[in-house]
JSON list of C-alpha atoms in Angstrom, two decimals:
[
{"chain": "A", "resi": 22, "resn": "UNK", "atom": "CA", "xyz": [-87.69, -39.27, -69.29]},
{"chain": "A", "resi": 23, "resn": "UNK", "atom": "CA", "xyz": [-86.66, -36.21, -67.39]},
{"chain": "A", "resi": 24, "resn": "UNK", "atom": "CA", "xyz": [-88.71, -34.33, -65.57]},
{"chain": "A", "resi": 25, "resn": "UNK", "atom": "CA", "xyz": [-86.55, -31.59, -64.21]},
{"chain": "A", "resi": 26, "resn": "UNK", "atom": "CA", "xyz": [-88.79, -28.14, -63.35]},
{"chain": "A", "resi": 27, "resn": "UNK", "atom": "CA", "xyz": [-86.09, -25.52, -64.61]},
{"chain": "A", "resi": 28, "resn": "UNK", "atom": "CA", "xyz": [-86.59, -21.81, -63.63]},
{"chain": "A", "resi": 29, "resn": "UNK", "atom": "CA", "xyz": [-86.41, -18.91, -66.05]},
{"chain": "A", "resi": 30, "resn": "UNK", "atom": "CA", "xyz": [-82.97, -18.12, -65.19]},
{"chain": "A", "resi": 31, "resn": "UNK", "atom": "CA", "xyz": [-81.74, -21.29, -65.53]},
{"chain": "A", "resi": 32, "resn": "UNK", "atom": "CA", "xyz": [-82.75, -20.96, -68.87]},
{"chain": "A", "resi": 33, "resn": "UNK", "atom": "CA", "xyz": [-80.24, -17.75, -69.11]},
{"chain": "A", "resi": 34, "resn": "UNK", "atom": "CA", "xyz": [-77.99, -19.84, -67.49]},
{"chain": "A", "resi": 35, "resn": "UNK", "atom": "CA", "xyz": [-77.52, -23.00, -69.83]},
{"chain": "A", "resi": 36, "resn": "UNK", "atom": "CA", "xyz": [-77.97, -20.32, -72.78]},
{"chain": "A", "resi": 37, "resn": "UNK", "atom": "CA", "xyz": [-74.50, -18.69, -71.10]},
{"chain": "A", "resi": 38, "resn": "UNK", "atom": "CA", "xyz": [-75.83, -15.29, -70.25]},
{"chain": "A", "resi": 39, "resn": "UNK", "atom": "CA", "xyz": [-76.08, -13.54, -66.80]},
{"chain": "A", "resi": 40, "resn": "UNK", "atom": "CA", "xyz": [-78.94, -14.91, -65.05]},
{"chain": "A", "resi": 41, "resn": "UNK", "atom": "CA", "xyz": [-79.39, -12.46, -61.73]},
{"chain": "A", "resi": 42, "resn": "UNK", "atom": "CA", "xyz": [-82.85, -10.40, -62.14]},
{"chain": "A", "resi": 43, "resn": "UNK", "atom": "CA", "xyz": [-81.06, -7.13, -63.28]},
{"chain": "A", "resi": 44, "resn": "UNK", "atom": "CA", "xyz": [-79.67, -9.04, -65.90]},
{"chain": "A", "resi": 45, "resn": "UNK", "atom": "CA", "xyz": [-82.30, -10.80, -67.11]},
{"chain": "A", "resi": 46, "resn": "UNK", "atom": "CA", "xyz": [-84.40, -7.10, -67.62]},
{"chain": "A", "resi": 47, "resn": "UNK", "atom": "CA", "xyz": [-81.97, -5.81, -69.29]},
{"chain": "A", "resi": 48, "resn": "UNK", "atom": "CA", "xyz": [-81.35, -8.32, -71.98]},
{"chain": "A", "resi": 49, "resn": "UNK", "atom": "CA", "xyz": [-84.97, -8.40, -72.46]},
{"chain": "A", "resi": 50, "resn": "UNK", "atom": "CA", "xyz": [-85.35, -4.65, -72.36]},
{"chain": "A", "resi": 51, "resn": "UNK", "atom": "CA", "xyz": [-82.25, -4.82, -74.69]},
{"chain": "A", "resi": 52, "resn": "UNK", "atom": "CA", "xyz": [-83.32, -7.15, -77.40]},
{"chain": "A", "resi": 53, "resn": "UNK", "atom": "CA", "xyz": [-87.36, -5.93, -77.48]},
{"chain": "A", "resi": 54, "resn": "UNK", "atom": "CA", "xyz": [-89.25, -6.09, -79.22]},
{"chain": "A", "resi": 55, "resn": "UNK", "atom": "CA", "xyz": [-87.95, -9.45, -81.74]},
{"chain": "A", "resi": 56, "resn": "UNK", "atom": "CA", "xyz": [-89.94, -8.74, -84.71]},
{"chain": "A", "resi": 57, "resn": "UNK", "atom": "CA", "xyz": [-92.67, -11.02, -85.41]},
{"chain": "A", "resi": 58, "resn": "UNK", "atom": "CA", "xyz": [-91.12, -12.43, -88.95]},
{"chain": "A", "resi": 59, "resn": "UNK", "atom": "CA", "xyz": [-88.33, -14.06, -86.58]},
{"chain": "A", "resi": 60, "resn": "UNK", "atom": "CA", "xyz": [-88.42, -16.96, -85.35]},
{"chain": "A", "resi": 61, "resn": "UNK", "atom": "CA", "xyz": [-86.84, -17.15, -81.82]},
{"chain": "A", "resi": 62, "resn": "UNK", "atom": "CA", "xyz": [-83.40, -19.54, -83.03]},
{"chain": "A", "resi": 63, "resn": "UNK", "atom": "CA", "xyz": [-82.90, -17.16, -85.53]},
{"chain": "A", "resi": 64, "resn": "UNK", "atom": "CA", "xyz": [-82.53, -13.95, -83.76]},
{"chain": "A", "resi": 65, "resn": "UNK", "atom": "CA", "xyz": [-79.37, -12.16, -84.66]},
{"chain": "A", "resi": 66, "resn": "UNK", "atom": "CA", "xyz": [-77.87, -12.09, -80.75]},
{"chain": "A", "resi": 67, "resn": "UNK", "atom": "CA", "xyz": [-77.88, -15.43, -80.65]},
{"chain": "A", "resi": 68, "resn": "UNK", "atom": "CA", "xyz": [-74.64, -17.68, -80.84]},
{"chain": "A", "resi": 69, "resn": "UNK", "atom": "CA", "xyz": [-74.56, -20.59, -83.06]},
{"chain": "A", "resi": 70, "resn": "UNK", "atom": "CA", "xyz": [-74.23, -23.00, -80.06]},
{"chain": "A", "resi": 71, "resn": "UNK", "atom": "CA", "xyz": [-77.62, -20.74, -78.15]},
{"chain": "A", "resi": 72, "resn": "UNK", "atom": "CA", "xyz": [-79.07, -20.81, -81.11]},
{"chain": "A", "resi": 73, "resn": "UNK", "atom": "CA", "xyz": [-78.92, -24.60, -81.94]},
{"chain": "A", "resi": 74, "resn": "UNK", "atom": "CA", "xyz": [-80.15, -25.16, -78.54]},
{"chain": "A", "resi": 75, "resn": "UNK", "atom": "CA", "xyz": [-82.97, -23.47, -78.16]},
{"chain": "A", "resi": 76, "resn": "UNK", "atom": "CA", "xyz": [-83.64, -25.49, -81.70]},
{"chain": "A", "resi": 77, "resn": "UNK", "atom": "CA", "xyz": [-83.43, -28.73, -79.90]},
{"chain": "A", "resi": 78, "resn": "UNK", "atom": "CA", "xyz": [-85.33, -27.41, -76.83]},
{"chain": "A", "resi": 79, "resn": "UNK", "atom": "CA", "xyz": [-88.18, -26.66, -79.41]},
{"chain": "A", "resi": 80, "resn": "UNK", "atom": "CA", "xyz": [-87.97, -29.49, -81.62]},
{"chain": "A", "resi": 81, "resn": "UNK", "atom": "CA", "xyz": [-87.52, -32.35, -79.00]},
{"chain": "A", "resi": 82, "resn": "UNK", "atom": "CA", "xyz": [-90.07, -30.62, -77.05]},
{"chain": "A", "resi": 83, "resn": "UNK", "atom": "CA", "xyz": [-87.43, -30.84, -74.42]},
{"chain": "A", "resi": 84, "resn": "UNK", "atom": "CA", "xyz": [-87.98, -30.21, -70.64]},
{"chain": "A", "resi": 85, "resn": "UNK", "atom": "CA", "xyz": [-86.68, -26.51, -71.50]},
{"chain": "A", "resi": 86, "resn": "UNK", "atom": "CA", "xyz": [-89.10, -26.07, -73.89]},
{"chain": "A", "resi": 87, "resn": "UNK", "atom": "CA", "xyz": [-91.62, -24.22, -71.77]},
{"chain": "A", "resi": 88, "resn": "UNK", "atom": "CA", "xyz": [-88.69, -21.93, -70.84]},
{"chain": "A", "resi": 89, "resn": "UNK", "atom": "CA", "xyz": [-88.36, -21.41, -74.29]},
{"chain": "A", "resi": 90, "resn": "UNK", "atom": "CA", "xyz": [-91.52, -20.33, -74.95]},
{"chain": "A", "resi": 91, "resn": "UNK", "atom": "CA", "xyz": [-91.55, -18.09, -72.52]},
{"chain": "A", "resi": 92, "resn": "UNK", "atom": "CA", "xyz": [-88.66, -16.22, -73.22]},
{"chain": "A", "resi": 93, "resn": "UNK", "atom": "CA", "xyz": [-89.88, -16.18, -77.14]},
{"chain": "A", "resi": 94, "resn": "UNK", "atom": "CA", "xyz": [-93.23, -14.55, -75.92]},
{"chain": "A", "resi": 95, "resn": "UNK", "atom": "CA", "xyz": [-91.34, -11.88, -73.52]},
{"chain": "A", "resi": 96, "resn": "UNK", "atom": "CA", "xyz": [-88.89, -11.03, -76.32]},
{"chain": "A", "resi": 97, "resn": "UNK", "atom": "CA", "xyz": [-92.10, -10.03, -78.67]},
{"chain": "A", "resi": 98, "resn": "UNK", "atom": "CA", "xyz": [-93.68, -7.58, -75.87]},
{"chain": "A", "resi": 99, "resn": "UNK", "atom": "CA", "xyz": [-93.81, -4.09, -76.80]}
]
């Protein structure tokens, strides 16, 4: 099992996106607030390939999971 600790913009990172601080605000100030109805994989800016992982992050519980999570929860901020 792995075990890896993975850091927010790592997350940004494996998903393909620019993953410096700046970056990282403005996609989030960008794509907020995700309405409620969506789930996370299904948001519109997502690739198929981002979209499918952040599926299999979910489903398999995965060690980005967490990541995931987080990101979900900062995309539904006001």
């Amino acid at each position: 099992m792995d075990n890896a600790i993975h850091r927010f913009s790592e997350l940004f990172a494996q998903l393909g996106l620019a993953n410096d601080a700046k970056s990282i605000a403005s996609f989030l100030a960008e794509k907020t607030p995700l309405p409620g109805h969506i789930s996370l994989p299904d948001a519109p800016f997502w690739s198929p390939a981002q979209a499918s992982f952040l599926r299999e992050a979910l489903a398999d519980n995965a060690d980005w999971a967490e990541l995931v999570d987080q990101l979900n929860e900062a995309l539904r901020l006001p």
